Amino acid sequence: MQGERDGGAAGWHGTTIIGVAKGGRVVVAGDGQVSLGQTVIKATARKVRRLSPGGRDVVAGFAGSTADAFTLFERLEKKLEAAPGQLRRAAVELAKDWRTDKYLRNLEAMLIVSDGTDLLVITGSGDVLEPDGGVAAIGSGGSYALAAALALYDGEMDAEAIARRAMEIAASICVYTNGSLTVESIAPAESGG
């Protein structure tokens, strides 16, 4: 990935996003740090957003280039408008476009998305992944957050508490992750999320 090759000035070395599905809810949390090389440019960026195409909520978080992620959010919204209530289908269509479109292929970002039922990771290589174990994490501190969340998962904590604690652990290890969190929670539509 270019972000890894160029020392992290753009793209992949800039954030941590985690999704945790437990107890009928999905929580997506992301830190607020934006780095340019070795410098923190902003500490309170909002990398997790609620999208509402066609009146149906979807929570999405991104790791990578901010401008690229906003392009992907817009494309995902269009796919969801074309396939209302079908996040999996919209994600697959976005991934196909991302892989085959010359412009989109150059975008450096990954997404975690959920409609309260599905928890998916969408990558620029055309993959739509559904993680095992109810936890997904991306970004520079993703591996740390993932390990922490998996270790906490079988305990008494709910999805939000797991996500918050996992992000706290990731922020204590990864220099490209901070403790300024954006947290969004969503439940399946029939539960009134």
PDB file of C-alpha atoms in Angstrom:
ATOM      1  CA  MET A   1       0.000   0.000   0.000  1.00  0.00           C
ATOM      2  CA  GLN A   2       1.289   3.449  -0.830  1.00  0.00           C
ATOM      3  CA  GLY A   3       0.643   4.805   2.676  1.00  0.00           C
ATOM      4  CA  GLU A   4       2.988   2.169   4.049  1.00  0.00           C
ATOM      5  CA  ARG A   5       5.636   2.834   1.396  1.00  0.00           C
ATOM      6  CA  ASP A   6       5.736   6.579   1.830  1.00  0.00           C
ATOM      7  CA  GLY A   7       6.311   6.554   5.572  1.00  0.00           C
ATOM      8  CA  GLY A   8       2.670   7.103   6.451  1.00  0.00           C
ATOM      9  CA  ALA A   9       2.304  10.682   5.216  1.00  0.00           C
ATOM     10  CA  ALA A  10      -0.969   9.667   3.609  1.00  0.00           C
ATOM     11  CA  GLY A  11      -3.359   6.838   4.255  1.00  0.00           C
ATOM     12  CA  TRP A  12      -2.848   3.796   6.358  1.00  0.00           C
ATOM     13  CA  HIS A  13      -0.904   5.018   9.383  1.00  0.00           C
ATOM     14  CA  GLY A  14      -3.522   7.357  10.723  1.00  0.00           C
ATOM     15  CA  THR A  15      -6.268   5.784  12.758  1.00  0.00           C
ATOM     16  CA  THR A  16      -7.930   2.880  14.479  1.00  0.00           C
ATOM     17  CA  ILE A  17     -11.531   1.801  13.909  1.00  0.00           C
ATOM     18  CA  ILE A  18     -13.240  -1.088  15.685  1.00  0.00           C
ATOM     19  CA  GLY A  19     -16.647  -2.722  15.268  1.00  0.00           C
ATOM     20  CA  VAL A  20     -18.087  -4.940  18.007  1.00  0.00           C
ATOM     21  CA  ALA A  21     -21.317  -6.942  17.640  1.00  0.00           C
ATOM     22  CA  LYS A  22     -22.698  -8.289  20.912  1.00  0.00           C
ATOM     23  CA  GLY A  23     -26.044  -8.537  22.655  1.00  0.00           C
ATOM     24  CA  GLY A  24     -28.133  -7.446  19.665  1.00  0.00           C
ATOM     25  CA  ARG A  25     -26.155  -4.236  19.075  1.00  0.00           C
ATOM     26  CA  VAL A  26     -23.217  -3.240  16.924  1.00  0.00           C
ATOM     27  CA  VAL A  27     -20.889  -0.477  18.078  1.00  0.00           C
ATOM     28  CA  VAL A  28     -18.378   1.173  15.754  1.00  0.00           C
ATOM     29  CA  ALA A  29     -15.742   3.357  17.417  1.00  0.00           C
ATOM     30  CA  GLY A  30     -12.846   5.341  16.001  1.00  0.00           C
ATOM     31  CA  ASP A  31     -10.153   7.599  17.341  1.00  0.00           C
ATOM     32  CA  GLY A  32      -9.745  11.229  16.338  1.00  0.00           C
ATOM     33  CA  GLN A  33      -6.080  11.515  15.435  1.00  0.00           C
ATOM     34  CA  VAL A  34      -5.012  12.773  12.019  1.00  0.00           C
ATOM     35  CA  SER A  35      -1.281  12.526  11.406  1.00  0.00           C
ATOM     36  CA  LEU A  36       0.889  13.883   8.644  1.00  0.00           C
ATOM     37  CA  GLY A  37       4.099  11.895   8.822  1.00  0.00           C
ATOM     38  CA  GLN A  38       5.270  12.158  12.421  1.00  0.00           C
ATOM     39  CA  THR A  39       3.115  15.196  13.258  1.00  0.00           C
ATOM     40  CA  VAL A  40      -0.383  15.189  14.773  1.00  0.00           C
ATOM     41  CA  ILE A  41      -2.427  17.646  12.704  1.00  0.00           C
ATOM     42  CA  LYS A  42      -5.777  17.134  14.434  1.00  0.00           C
ATOM     43  CA  ALA A  43      -6.810  15.200  17.530  1.00  0.00           C
ATOM     44  CA  THR A  44     -10.611  15.300  17.239  1.00  0.00           C
ATOM     45  CA  ALA A  45     -11.475  14.170  13.709  1.00  0.00           C
ATOM     46  CA  ARG A  46     -14.750  12.286  13.259  1.00  0.00           C
ATOM     47  CA  LYS A  47     -14.005   9.031  11.422  1.00  0.00           C
ATOM     48  CA  VAL A  48     -17.217   7.210  12.347  1.00  0.00           C
ATOM     49  CA  ARG A  49     -20.457   8.420  10.803  1.00  0.00           C
ATOM     50  CA  ARG A  50     -24.101   7.486  10.606  1.00  0.00           C
ATOM     51  CA  LEU A  51     -25.450   7.319   7.051  1.00  0.00           C
ATOM     52  CA  SER A  52     -29.208   7.247   6.421  1.00  0.00           C
ATOM     53  CA  PRO A  53     -29.844   6.476   2.753  1.00  0.00           C
ATOM     54  CA  GLY A  54     -33.495   5.713   2.174  1.00  0.00           C
ATOM     55  CA  GLY A  55     -34.278   6.217   5.862  1.00  0.00           C
ATOM     56  CA  ARG A  56     -32.337   3.131   6.941  1.00  0.00           C
ATOM     57  CA  ASP A  57     -29.375   3.813   9.245  1.00  0.00           C
ATOM     58  CA  VAL A  58     -25.921   2.431   8.564  1.00  0.00           C
ATOM     59  CA  VAL A  59     -22.887   3.165  10.702  1.00  0.00           C
ATOM     60  CA  ALA A  60     -19.543   3.432   8.909  1.00  0.00           C
ATOM     61  CA  GLY A  61     -15.999   4.065  10.093  1.00  0.00           C
ATOM     62  CA  PHE A  62     -12.923   4.599   7.951  1.00  0.00           C
ATOM     63  CA  ALA A  63      -9.188   4.193   8.188  1.00  0.00           C
ATOM     64  CA  GLY A  64      -6.917   5.811   5.638  1.00  0.00           C
ATOM     65  CA  SER A  65      -7.048   9.009   3.657  1.00  0.00           C
ATOM     66  CA  THR A  66      -9.882  11.289   4.762  1.00  0.00           C
ATOM     67  CA  ALA A  67     -10.704  12.605   1.289  1.00  0.00           C
ATOM     68  CA  ASP A  68     -10.689   9.056  -0.095  1.00  0.00           C
ATOM     69  CA  ALA A  69     -12.968   7.870   2.704  1.00  0.00           C
ATOM     70  CA  PHE A  70     -15.514  10.625   2.020  1.00  0.00           C
ATOM     71  CA  THR A  71     -15.567   9.566  -1.624  1.00  0.00           C
ATOM     72  CA  LEU A  72     -16.274   6.007  -0.487  1.00  0.00           C
ATOM     73  CA  PHE A  73     -18.999   7.152   1.947  1.00  0.00           C
ATOM     74  CA  GLU A  74     -20.736   8.945  -0.941  1.00  0.00           C
ATOM     75  CA  ARG A  75     -20.431   5.887  -3.185  1.00  0.00           C
ATOM     76  CA  LEU A  76     -21.723   3.609  -0.415  1.00  0.00           C
ATOM     77  CA  GLU A  77     -24.723   5.890   0.138  1.00  0.00           C
ATOM     78  CA  LYS A  78     -25.554   5.706  -3.580  1.00  0.00           C
ATOM     79  CA  LYS A  79     -25.288   1.909  -3.524  1.00  0.00           C
ATOM     80  CA  LEU A  80     -27.562   1.780  -0.463  1.00  0.00           C
ATOM     81  CA  GLU A  81     -30.090   4.064  -2.168  1.00  0.00           C
ATOM     82  CA  ALA A  82     -30.114   1.656  -5.128  1.00  0.00           C
ATOM     83  CA  ALA A  83     -30.528  -1.366  -2.812  1.00  0.00           C
ATOM     84  CA  PRO A  84     -32.432  -0.083   0.251  1.00  0.00           C
ATOM     85  CA  GLY A  85     -32.000  -2.210   3.358  1.00  0.00           C
ATOM     86  CA  GLN A  86     -29.426  -4.458   1.679  1.00  0.00           C
ATOM     87  CA  LEU A  87     -26.074  -3.496   3.186  1.00  0.00           C
ATOM     88  CA  ARG A  88     -24.323  -6.697   2.112  1.00  0.00           C
ATOM     89  CA  ARG A  89     -25.363  -6.223  -1.517  1.00  0.00           C
ATOM     90  CA  ALA A  90     -24.402  -2.532  -1.482  1.00  0.00           C
ATOM     91  CA  ALA A  91     -21.014  -3.388   0.051  1.00  0.00           C
ATOM     92  CA  VAL A  92     -20.295  -6.000  -2.620  1.00  0.00           C
ATOM     93  CA  GLU A  93     -21.271  -3.556  -5.378  1.00  0.00           C
ATOM     94  CA  LEU A  94     -19.020  -0.867  -3.874  1.00  0.00           C
ATOM     95  CA  ALA A  95     -16.120  -3.322  -3.575  1.00  0.00           C
ATOM     96  CA  LYS A  96     -16.566  -4.372  -7.219  1.00  0.00           C
ATOM     97  CA  ASP A  97     -16.503  -0.747  -8.358  1.00  0.00           C
ATOM     98  CA  TRP A  98     -13.551  -0.008  -6.100  1.00  0.00           C
ATOM     99  CA  ARG A  99     -11.564  -2.839  -7.627  1.00  0.00           C
ATOM    100  CA  THR A 100     -12.398  -2.170 -11.266  1.00  0.00           C
ATOM    101  CA  ASP A 101     -12.755   1.618 -11.565  1.00  0.00           C
ATOM    102  CA  LYS A 102      -9.424   3.349 -12.385  1.00  0.00           C
ATOM    103  CA  TYR A 103     -10.205   6.347 -10.174  1.00  0.00           C
ATOM    104  CA  LEU A 104     -11.483   4.339  -7.211  1.00  0.00           C
ATOM    105  CA  ARG A 105      -8.563   1.886  -7.368  1.00  0.00           C
ATOM    106  CA  ASN A 106      -6.234   4.666  -6.238  1.00  0.00           C
ATOM    107  CA  LEU A 107      -8.240   5.445  -3.104  1.00  0.00           C
ATOM    108  CA  GLU A 108      -6.426   4.584   0.124  1.00  0.00           C
ATOM    109  CA  ALA A 109      -9.003   3.728   2.745  1.00  0.00           C
ATOM    110  CA  MET A 110     -10.849   0.835   4.335  1.00  0.00           C
ATOM    111  CA  LEU A 111     -14.342   0.833   5.807  1.00  0.00           C
ATOM    112  CA  ILE A 112     -16.115  -0.960   8.631  1.00  0.00           C
ATOM    113  CA  VAL A 113     -19.878  -0.789   8.088  1.00  0.00           C
ATOM    114  CA  SER A 114     -22.913  -2.095   9.946  1.00  0.00           C
ATOM    115  CA  ASP A 115     -26.677  -1.889   9.720  1.00  0.00           C
ATOM    116  CA  GLY A 116     -27.090  -3.507  13.131  1.00  0.00           C
ATOM    117  CA  THR A 117     -27.351  -6.956  11.577  1.00  0.00           C
ATOM    118  CA  ASP A 118     -24.243  -7.283   9.409  1.00  0.00           C
ATOM    119  CA  LEU A 119     -20.764  -6.149  10.453  1.00  0.00           C
ATOM    120  CA  LEU A 120     -18.554  -5.886   7.353  1.00  0.00           C
ATOM    121  CA  VAL A 121     -15.081  -4.740   6.365  1.00  0.00           C
ATOM    122  CA  ILE A 122     -14.775  -3.320   2.830  1.00  0.00           C
ATOM    123  CA  THR A 123     -11.288  -3.130   1.341  1.00  0.00           C
ATOM    124  CA  GLY A 124      -9.837  -1.538  -1.761  1.00  0.00           C
ATOM    125  CA  SER A 125      -8.746  -4.904  -3.082  1.00  0.00           C
ATOM    126  CA  GLY A 126     -12.384  -5.821  -3.739  1.00  0.00           C
ATOM    127  CA  ASP A 127     -12.986  -7.738  -0.528  1.00  0.00           C
ATOM    128  CA  VAL A 128     -16.078  -7.652   1.646  1.00  0.00           C
ATOM    129  CA  LEU A 129     -15.240  -9.483   4.829  1.00  0.00           C
ATOM    130  CA  GLU A 130     -17.531 -10.594   7.644  1.00  0.00           C
ATOM    131  CA  PRO A 131     -15.312 -11.159  10.669  1.00  0.00           C
ATOM    132  CA  ASP A 132     -15.509 -14.188  12.906  1.00  0.00           C
ATOM    133  CA  GLY A 133     -16.179 -13.614  16.565  1.00  0.00           C
ATOM    134  CA  GLY A 134     -18.241 -10.426  16.294  1.00  0.00           C
ATOM    135  CA  VAL A 135     -15.232  -8.084  16.165  1.00  0.00           C
ATOM    136  CA  ALA A 136     -13.559  -6.241  13.276  1.00  0.00           C
ATOM    137  CA  ALA A 137     -10.781  -3.660  13.407  1.00  0.00           C
ATOM    138  CA  ILE A 138      -8.837  -1.699  10.805  1.00  0.00           C
ATOM    139  CA  GLY A 139      -6.151   0.953  10.684  1.00  0.00           C
ATOM    140  CA  SER A 140      -2.744   1.372  12.225  1.00  0.00           C
ATOM    141  CA  GLY A 141      -3.865   0.277  15.688  1.00  0.00           C
ATOM    142  CA  GLY A 142      -6.415  -2.228  14.398  1.00  0.00           C
ATOM    143  CA  SER A 143      -4.485  -5.324  15.421  1.00  0.00           C
ATOM    144  CA  TYR A 144      -4.110  -4.030  18.986  1.00  0.00           C
ATOM    145  CA  ALA A 145      -7.792  -3.117  19.256  1.00  0.00           C
ATOM    146  CA  LEU A 146      -8.838  -6.437  17.731  1.00  0.00           C
ATOM    147  CA  ALA A 147      -6.740  -8.474  20.160  1.00  0.00           C
ATOM    148  CA  ALA A 148      -8.017  -6.490  23.136  1.00  0.00           C
ATOM    149  CA  ALA A 149     -11.663  -6.792  22.071  1.00  0.00           C
ATOM    150  CA  LEU A 150     -11.399 -10.528  21.472  1.00  0.00           C
ATOM    151  CA  ALA A 151      -9.853 -10.984  24.919  1.00  0.00           C
ATOM    152  CA  LEU A 152     -12.713  -9.006  26.517  1.00  0.00           C
ATOM    153  CA  TYR A 153     -15.548 -10.413  24.419  1.00  0.00           C
ATOM    154  CA  ASP A 154     -16.614 -13.396  26.531  1.00  0.00           C
ATOM    155  CA  GLY A 155     -16.786 -11.368  29.751  1.00  0.00           C
ATOM    156  CA  GLU A 156     -19.633  -9.290  31.164  1.00  0.00           C
ATOM    157  CA  MET A 157     -18.948  -6.105  29.157  1.00  0.00           C
ATOM    158  CA  ASP A 158     -21.435  -4.978  26.510  1.00  0.00           C
ATOM    159  CA  ALA A 159     -20.448  -4.046  22.947  1.00  0.00           C
ATOM    160  CA  GLU A 160     -19.835  -0.371  23.720  1.00  0.00           C
ATOM    161  CA  ALA A 161     -17.738  -1.066  26.815  1.00  0.00           C
ATOM    162  CA  ILE A 162     -15.632  -3.571  24.848  1.00  0.00           C
ATOM    163  CA  ALA A 163     -15.115  -1.106  21.981  1.00  0.00           C
ATOM    164  CA  ARG A 164     -14.141   1.720  24.327  1.00  0.00           C
ATOM    165  CA  ARG A 165     -11.704  -0.406  26.335  1.00  0.00           C
ATOM    166  CA  ALA A 166     -10.156  -1.930  23.198  1.00  0.00           C
ATOM    167  CA  MET A 167      -9.631   1.561  21.760  1.00  0.00           C
ATOM    168  CA  GLU A 168      -8.069   2.705  25.038  1.00  0.00           C
ATOM    169  CA  ILE A 169      -5.612  -0.190  24.845  1.00  0.00           C
ATOM    170  CA  ALA A 170      -4.833   0.492  21.171  1.00  0.00           C
ATOM    171  CA  ALA A 171      -4.215   4.184  21.946  1.00  0.00           C
ATOM    172  CA  SER A 172      -1.750   3.216  24.670  1.00  0.00           C
ATOM    173  CA  ILE A 173       0.284   1.181  22.152  1.00  0.00           C
ATOM    174  CA  CYS A 174      -0.102   2.785  18.704  1.00  0.00           C
ATOM    175  CA  VAL A 175       1.376   6.268  18.222  1.00  0.00           C
ATOM    176  CA  TYR A 176      -1.073   6.911  15.357  1.00  0.00           C
ATOM    177  CA  THR A 177      -4.118   6.359  17.612  1.00  0.00           C
ATOM    178  CA  ASN A 178      -5.446   8.643  20.349  1.00  0.00           C
ATOM    179  CA  GLY A 179      -8.125   8.477  23.032  1.00  0.00           C
ATOM    180  CA  SER A 180     -10.516  11.019  21.477  1.00  0.00           C
ATOM    181  CA  LEU A 181     -13.316   8.678  20.402  1.00  0.00           C
ATOM    182  CA  THR A 182     -16.370   8.843  18.211  1.00  0.00           C
ATOM    183  CA  VAL A 183     -18.748   5.995  19.071  1.00  0.00           C
ATOM    184  CA  GLU A 184     -21.918   5.034  17.195  1.00  0.00           C
ATOM    185  CA  SER A 185     -24.260   2.221  18.168  1.00  0.00           C
ATOM    186  CA  ILE A 186     -26.859   0.529  16.008  1.00  0.00           C
ATOM    187  CA  ALA A 187     -29.341  -2.330  16.398  1.00  0.00           C
ATOM    188  CA  PRO A 188     -31.199  -4.295  13.714  1.00  0.00           C
ATOM    189  CA  ALA A 189     -34.039  -2.304  12.117  1.00  0.00           C
ATOM    190  CA  GLU A 190     -36.757  -4.512  13.589  1.00  0.00           C
ATOM    191  CA  SER A 191     -35.369  -3.753  17.080  1.00  0.00           C
ATOM    192  CA  GLY A 192     -35.794  -0.028  16.519  1.00  0.00           C
ATOM    193  CA  GLY A 193     -32.040   0.834  16.622  1.00  0.00           C
TER     194      GLY A 193
END
